[in-house]
PDB file of C-alpha atoms in Angstrom:
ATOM      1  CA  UNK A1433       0.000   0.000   0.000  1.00  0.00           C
ATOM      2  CA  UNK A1434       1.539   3.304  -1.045  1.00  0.00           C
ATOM      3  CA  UNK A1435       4.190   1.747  -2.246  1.00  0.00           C
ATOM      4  CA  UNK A1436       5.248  -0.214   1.487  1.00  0.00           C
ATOM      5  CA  UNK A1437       5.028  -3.817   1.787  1.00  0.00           C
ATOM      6  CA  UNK A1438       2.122  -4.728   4.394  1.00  0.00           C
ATOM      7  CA  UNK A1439       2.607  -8.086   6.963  1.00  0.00           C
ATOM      8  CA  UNK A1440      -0.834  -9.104   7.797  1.00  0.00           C
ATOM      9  CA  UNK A1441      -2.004 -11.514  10.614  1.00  0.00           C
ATOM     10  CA  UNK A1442      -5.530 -12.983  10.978  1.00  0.00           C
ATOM     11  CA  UNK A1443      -7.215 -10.231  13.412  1.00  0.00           C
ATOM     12  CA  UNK A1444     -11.339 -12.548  13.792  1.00  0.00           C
ATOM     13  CA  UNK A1445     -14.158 -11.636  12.141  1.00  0.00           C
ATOM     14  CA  UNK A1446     -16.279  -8.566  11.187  1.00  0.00           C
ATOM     15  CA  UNK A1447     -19.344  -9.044   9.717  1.00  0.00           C
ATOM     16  CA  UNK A1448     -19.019 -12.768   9.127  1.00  0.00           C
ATOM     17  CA  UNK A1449     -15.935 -11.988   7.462  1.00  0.00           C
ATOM     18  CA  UNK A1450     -11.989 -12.479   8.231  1.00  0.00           C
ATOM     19  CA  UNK A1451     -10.134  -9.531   8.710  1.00  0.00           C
ATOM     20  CA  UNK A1452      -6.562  -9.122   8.956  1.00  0.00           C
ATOM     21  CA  UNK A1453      -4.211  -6.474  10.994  1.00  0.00           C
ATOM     22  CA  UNK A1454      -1.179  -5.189   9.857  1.00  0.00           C
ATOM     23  CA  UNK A1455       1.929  -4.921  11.815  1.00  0.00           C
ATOM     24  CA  UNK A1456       2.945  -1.637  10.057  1.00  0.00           C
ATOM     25  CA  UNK A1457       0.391   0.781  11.219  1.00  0.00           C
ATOM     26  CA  UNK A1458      -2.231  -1.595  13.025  1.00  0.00           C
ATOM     27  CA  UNK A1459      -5.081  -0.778  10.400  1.00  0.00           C
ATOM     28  CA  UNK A1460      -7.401  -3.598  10.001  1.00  0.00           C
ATOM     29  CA  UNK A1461      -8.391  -5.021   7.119  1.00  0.00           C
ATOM     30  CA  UNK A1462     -11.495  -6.769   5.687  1.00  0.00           C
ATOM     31  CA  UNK A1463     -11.100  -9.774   3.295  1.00  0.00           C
ATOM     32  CA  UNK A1464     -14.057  -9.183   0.777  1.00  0.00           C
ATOM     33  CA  UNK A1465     -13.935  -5.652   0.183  1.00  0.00           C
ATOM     34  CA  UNK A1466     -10.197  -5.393  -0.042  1.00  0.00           C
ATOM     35  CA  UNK A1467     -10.515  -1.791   2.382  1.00  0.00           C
ATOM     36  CA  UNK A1468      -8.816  -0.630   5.812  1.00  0.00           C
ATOM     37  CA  UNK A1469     -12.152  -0.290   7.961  1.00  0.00           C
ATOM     38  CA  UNK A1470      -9.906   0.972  10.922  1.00  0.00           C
ATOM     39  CA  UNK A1471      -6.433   2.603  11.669  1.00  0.00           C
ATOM     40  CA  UNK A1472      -4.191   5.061  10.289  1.00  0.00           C
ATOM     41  CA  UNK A1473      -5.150   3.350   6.756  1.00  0.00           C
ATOM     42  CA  UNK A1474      -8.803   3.563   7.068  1.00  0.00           C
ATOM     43  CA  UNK A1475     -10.514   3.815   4.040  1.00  0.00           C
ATOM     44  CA  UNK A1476      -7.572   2.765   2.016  1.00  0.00           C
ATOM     45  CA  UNK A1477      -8.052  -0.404  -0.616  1.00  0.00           C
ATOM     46  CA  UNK A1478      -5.724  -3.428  -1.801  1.00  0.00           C
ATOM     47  CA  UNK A1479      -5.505  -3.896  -4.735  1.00  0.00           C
ATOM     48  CA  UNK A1480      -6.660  -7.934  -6.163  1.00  0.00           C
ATOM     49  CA  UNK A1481      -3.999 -10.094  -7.594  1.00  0.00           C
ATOM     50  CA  UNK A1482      -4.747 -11.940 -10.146  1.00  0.00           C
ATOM     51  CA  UNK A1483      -4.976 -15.903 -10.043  1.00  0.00           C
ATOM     52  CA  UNK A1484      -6.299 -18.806 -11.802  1.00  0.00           C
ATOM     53  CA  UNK A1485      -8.880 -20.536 -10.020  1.00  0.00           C
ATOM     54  CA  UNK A1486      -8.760 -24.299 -11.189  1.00  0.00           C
ATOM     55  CA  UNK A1487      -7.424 -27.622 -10.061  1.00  0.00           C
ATOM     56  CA  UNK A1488      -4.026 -29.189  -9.274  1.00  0.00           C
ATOM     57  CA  UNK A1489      -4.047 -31.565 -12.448  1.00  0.00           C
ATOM     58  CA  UNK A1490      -4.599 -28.449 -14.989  1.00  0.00           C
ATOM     59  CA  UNK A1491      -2.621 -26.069 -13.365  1.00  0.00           C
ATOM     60  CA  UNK A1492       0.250 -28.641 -13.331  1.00  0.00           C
ATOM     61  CA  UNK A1493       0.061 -29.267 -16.933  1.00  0.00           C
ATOM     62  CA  UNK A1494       0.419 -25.104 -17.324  1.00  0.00           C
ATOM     63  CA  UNK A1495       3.016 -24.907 -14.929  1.00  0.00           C
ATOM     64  CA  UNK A1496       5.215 -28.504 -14.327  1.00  0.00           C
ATOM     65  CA  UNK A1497       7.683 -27.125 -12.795  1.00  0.00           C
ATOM     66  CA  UNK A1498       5.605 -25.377 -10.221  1.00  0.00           C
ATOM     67  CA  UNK A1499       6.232 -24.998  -6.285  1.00  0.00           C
ATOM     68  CA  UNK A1500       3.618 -26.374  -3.959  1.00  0.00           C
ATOM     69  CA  UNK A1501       2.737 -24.419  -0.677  1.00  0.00           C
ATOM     70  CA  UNK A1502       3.701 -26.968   2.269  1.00  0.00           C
ATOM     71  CA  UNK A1503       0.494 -26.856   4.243  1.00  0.00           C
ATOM     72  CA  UNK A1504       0.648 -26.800   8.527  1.00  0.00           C
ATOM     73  CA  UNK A1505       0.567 -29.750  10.547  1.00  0.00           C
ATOM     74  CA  UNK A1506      -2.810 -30.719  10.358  1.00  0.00           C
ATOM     75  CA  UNK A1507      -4.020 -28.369   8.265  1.00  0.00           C
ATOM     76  CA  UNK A1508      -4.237 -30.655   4.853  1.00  0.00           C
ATOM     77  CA  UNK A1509      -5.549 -33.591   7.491  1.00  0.00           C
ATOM     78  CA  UNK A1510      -9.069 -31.256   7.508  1.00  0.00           C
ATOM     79  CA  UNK A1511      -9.199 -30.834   3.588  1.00  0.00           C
ATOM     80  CA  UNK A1512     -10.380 -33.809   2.642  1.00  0.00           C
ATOM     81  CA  UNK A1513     -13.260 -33.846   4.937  1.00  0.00           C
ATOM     82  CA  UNK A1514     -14.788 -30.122   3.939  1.00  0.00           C
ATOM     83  CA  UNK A1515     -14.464 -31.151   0.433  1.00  0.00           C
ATOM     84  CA  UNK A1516     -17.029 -34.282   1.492  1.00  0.00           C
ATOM     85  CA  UNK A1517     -19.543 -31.875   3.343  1.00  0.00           C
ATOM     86  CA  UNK A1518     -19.377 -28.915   0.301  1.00  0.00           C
ATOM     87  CA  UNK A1519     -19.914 -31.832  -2.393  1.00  0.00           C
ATOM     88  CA  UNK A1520     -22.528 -33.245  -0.253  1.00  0.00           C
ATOM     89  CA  UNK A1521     -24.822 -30.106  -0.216  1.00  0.00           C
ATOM     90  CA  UNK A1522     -24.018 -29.866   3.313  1.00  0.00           C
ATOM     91  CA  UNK A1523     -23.692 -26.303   3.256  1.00  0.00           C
ATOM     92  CA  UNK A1524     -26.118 -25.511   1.190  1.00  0.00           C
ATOM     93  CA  UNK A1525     -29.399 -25.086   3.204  1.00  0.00           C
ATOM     94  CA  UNK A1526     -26.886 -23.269   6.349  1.00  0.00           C
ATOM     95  CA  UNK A1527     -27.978 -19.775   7.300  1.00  0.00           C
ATOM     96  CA  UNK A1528     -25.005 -17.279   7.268  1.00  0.00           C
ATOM     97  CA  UNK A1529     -23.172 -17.051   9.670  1.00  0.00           C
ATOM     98  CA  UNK A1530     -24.008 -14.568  12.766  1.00  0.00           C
ATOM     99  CA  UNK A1531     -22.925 -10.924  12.268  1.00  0.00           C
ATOM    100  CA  UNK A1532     -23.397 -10.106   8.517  1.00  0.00           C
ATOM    101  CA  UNK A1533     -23.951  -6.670   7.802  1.00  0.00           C
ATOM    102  CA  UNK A1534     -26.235  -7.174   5.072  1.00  0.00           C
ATOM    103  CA  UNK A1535     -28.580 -10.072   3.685  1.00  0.00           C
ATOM    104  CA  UNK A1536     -29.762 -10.699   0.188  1.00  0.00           C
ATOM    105  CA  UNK A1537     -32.160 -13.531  -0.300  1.00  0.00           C
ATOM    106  CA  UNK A1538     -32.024 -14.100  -4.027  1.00  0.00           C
ATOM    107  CA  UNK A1539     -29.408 -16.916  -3.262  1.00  0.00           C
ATOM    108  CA  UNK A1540     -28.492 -19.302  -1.090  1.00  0.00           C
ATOM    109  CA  UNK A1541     -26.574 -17.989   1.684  1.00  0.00           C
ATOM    110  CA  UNK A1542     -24.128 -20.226   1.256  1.00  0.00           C
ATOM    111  CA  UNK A1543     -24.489 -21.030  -2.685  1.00  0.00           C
ATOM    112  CA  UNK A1544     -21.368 -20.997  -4.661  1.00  0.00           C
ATOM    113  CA  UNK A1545     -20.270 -18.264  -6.812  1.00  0.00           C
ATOM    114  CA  UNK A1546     -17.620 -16.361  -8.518  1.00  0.00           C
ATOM    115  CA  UNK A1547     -18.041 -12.815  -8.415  1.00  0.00           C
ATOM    116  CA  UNK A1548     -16.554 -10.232 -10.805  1.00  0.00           C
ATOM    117  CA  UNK A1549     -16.065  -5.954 -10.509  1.00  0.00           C
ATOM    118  CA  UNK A1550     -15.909  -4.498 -13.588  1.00  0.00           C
ATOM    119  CA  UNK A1551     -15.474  -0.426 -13.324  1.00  0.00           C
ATOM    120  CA  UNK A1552     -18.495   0.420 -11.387  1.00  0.00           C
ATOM    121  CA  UNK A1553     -21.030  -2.431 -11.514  1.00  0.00           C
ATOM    122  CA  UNK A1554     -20.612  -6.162  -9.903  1.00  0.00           C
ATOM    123  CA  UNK A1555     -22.152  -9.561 -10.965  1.00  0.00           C
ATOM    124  CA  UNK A1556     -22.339 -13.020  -9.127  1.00  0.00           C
ATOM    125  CA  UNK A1557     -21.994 -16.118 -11.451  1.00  0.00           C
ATOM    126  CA  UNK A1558     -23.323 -19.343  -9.471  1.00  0.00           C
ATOM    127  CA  UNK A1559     -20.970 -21.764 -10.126  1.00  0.00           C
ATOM    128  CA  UNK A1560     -24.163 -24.284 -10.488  1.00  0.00           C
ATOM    129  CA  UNK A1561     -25.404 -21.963 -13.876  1.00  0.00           C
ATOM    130  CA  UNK A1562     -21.614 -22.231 -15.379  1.00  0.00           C
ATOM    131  CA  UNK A1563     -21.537 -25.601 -14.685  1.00  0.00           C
ATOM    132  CA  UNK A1564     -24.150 -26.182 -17.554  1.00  0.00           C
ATOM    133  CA  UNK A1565     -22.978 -23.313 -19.180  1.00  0.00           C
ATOM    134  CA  UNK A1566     -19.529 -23.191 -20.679  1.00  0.00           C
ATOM    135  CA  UNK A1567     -19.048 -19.758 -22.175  1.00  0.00           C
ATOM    136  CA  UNK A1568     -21.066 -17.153 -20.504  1.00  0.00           C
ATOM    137  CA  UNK A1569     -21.141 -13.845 -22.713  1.00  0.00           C
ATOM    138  CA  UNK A1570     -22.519 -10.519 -20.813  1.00  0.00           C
ATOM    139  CA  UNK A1571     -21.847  -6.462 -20.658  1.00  0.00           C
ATOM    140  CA  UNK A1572     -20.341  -5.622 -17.122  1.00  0.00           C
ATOM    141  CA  UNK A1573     -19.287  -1.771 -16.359  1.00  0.00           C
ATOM    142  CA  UNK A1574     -20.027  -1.166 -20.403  1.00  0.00           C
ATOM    143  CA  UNK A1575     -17.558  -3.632 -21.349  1.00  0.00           C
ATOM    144  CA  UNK A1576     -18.225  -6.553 -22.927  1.00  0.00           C
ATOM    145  CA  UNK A1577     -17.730  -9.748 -21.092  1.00  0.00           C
ATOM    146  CA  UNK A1578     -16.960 -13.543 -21.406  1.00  0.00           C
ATOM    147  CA  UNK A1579     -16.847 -15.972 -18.541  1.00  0.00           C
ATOM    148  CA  UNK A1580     -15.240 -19.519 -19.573  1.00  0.00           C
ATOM    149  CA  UNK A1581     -15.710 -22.736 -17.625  1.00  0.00           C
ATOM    150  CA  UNK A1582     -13.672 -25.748 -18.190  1.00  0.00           C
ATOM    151  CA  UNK A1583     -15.442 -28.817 -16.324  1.00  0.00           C
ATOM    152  CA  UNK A1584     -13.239 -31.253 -17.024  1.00  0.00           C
ATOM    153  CA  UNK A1585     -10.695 -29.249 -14.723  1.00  0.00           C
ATOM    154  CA  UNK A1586     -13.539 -26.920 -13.380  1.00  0.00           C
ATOM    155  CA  UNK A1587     -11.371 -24.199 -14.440  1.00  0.00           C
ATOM    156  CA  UNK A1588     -12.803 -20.680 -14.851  1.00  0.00           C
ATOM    157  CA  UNK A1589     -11.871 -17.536 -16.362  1.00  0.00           C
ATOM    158  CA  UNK A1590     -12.869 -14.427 -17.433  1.00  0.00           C
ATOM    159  CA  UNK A1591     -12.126 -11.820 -20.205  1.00  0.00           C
ATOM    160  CA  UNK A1592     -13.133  -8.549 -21.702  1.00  0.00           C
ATOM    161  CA  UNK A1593     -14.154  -9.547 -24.851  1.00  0.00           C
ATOM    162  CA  UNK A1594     -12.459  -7.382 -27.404  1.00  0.00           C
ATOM    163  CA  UNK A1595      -9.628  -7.918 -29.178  1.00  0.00           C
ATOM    164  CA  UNK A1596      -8.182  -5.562 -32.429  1.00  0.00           C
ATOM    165  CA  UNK A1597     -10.510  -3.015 -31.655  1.00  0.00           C
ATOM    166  CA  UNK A1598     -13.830  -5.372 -32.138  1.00  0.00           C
ATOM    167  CA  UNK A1599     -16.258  -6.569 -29.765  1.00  0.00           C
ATOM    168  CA  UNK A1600     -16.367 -10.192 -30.018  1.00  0.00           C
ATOM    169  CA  UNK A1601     -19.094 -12.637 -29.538  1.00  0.00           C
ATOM    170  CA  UNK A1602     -17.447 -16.734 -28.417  1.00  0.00           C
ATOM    171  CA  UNK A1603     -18.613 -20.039 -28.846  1.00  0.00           C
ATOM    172  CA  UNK A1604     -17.443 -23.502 -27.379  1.00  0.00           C
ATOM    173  CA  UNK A1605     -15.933 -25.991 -29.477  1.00  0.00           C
ATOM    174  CA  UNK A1606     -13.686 -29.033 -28.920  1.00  0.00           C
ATOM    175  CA  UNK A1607     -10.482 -29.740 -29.706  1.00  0.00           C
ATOM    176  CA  UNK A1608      -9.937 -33.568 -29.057  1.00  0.00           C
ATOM    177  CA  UNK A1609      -9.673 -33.723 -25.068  1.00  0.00           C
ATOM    178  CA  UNK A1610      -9.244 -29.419 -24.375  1.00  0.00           C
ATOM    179  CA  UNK A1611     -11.544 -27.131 -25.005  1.00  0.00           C
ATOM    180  CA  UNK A1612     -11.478 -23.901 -27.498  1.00  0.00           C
ATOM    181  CA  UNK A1613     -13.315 -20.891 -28.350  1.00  0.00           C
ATOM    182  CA  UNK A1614     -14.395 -19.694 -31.849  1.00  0.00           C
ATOM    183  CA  UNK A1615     -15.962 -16.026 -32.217  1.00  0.00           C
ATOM    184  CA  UNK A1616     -18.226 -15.208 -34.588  1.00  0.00           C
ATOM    185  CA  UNK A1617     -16.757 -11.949 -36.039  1.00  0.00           C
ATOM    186  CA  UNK A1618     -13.651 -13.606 -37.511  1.00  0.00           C
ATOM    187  CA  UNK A1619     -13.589 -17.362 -37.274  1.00  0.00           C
ATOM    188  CA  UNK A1620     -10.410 -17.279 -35.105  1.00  0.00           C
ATOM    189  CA  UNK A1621      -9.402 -20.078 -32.767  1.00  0.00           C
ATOM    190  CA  UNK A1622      -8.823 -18.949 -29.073  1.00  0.00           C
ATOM    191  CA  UNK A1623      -7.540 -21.103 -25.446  1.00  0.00           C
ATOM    192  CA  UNK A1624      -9.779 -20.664 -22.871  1.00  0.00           C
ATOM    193  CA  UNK A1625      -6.854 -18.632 -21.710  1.00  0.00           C
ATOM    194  CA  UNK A1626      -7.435 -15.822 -23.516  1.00  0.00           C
ATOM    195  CA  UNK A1627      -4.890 -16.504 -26.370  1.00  0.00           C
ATOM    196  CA  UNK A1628      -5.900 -16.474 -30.223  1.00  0.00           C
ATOM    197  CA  UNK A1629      -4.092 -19.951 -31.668  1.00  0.00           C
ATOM    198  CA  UNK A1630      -5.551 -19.715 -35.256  1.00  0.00           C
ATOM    199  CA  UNK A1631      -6.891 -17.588 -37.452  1.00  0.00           C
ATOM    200  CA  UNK A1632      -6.980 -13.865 -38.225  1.00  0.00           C
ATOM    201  CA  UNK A1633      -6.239 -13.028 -34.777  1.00  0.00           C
ATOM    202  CA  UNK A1634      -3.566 -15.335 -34.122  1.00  0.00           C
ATOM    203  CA  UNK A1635      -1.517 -14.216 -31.538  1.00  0.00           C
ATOM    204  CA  UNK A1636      -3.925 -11.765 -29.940  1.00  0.00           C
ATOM    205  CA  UNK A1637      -4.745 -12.097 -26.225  1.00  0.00           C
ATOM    206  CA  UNK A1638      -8.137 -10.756 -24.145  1.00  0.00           C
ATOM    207  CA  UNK A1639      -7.371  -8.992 -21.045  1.00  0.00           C
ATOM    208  CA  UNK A1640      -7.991 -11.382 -18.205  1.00  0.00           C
ATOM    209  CA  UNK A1641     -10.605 -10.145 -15.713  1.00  0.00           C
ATOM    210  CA  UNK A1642      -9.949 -11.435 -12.244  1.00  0.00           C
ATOM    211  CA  UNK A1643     -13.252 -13.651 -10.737  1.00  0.00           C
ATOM    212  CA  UNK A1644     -13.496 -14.209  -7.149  1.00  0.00           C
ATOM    213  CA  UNK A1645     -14.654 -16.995  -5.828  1.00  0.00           C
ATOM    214  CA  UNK A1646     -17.061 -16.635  -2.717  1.00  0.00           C
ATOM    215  CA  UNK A1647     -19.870 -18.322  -0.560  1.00  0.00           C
ATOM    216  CA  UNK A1648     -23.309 -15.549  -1.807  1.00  0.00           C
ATOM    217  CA  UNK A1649     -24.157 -14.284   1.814  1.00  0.00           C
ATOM    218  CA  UNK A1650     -20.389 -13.185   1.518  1.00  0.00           C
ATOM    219  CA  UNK A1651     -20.506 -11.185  -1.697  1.00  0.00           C
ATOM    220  CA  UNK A1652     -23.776 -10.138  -1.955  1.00  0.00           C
ATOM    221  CA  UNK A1653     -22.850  -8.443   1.564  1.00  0.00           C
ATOM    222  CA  UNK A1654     -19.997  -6.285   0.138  1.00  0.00           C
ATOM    223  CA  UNK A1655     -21.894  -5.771  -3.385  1.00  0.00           C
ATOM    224  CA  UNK A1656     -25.193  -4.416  -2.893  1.00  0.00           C
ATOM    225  CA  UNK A1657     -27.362  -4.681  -5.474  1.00  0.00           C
ATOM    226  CA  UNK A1658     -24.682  -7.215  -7.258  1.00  0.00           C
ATOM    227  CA  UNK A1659     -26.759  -8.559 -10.459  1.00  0.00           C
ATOM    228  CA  UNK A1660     -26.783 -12.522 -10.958  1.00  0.00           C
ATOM    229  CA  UNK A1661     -26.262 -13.909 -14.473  1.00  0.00           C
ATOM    230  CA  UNK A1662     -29.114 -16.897 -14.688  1.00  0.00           C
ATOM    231  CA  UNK A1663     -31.498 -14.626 -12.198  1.00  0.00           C
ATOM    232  CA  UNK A1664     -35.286 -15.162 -13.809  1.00  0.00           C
ATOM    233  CA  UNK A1665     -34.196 -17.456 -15.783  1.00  0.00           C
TER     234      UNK A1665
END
């Protein structure tokens, strides 16, 4: 922040929502919104860093030679079992948890989705809706948007959706076991990484948009009035 590095140590919960002190000035920090809500940095925001939501198998195809966070005794040991309960539905039908600042009942409180900020305006994509759904085309912030989701790898990503100047509209297609896109304006080949592989925009690339994945009583409580791609149907 202002161009000093920032050591931050778990400091509870606000609002049903970690927050994190840091050793510098003391400020405290809250997780979702990214902003100093106390301390001589009040008011003050972090600013995202972008990352690939996805699985170990894909992201070790991308990157082989990758390091591997070693986890804290017993940390990994409880993995395993909150994977079970989240597959399960176990979640699903919990309220939220005591404290929120805010409720929105169009979800879940605890359904999954990956929220994006683009400009001024926010939207929650439930990960149940991209499931089924593998390229996901909307206008966010007056820019034109595409959402990809890989589920073989249950890899997503997201993309303003321009490229030489044009808007471009994407459709799935296959390419043996991975997955491409095709747009409509030119016929071009693109990864679901944002890349052009083939065609008159070979060699182009999207600018990645950074989606944040998030249990709904926790977004929708730091985005009011957030829309929901699917909502209505």
């Amino acid at each position: 922040m202002d161009g000093k590095a920032l050591v931050l140590d778990d400091s509870g919960v606000v609002g049903g929502n970690e927050v994190f002190k840091d050793r510098g000035t003391g400020s405290t920090w809250q997780q979702s919104s990214l902003e100093a809500i106390s301390g001589p940095l009040k008011g003050k925001h972090l600013k995202l860093y972008p990352f690939l939501l996805t699985n170990w198998s894909e992201w070790h195809r991308l990157h082989p030679a990758t390091l591997v966070l070693k986890p804290l005794p017993g940390y990994a040991d409880r993995i395993p079992r909150m994977n079970q309960m989240i597959a399960a539905g176990v979640l699903d039908s919990a309220p939220a948890p005591k404290g929120v600042l805010r409720n929105d009942s169009r979800l879940k409180p605890h359904a999954r989705i990956l929220g994006l900020d683009v400009k001024d305006e926010s939207e929650a994509f439930p990960v149940e809706v991209l499931s089924k759904e593998s390229v996901v085309q909307v206008e966010l912030g007056g820019e034109p948007v595409v959402v990809v989701h890989q589920a073989n790898s249950d890899t997503t990503t997201a993309f303003v959706a321009r490229a030489d100047g044009k808007t471009l509209h994407f459709l799935a297609a296959s390419n043996g076991s991975s997955m491409e896109l095709v747009d409509r304006e030119t016929k071009s080949r693109w990864s679901p990484y944002g890349t052009c592989t083939a065609g008159r925009l070979k060699g182009a690339h999207l600018s990645p948009l950074i989606l944040e994945p998030e249990y709904w009583f926790a977004w929708s409580e730091f985005h009011a009035g957030t829309k929901i791609f699917g909502a209505g149907g």
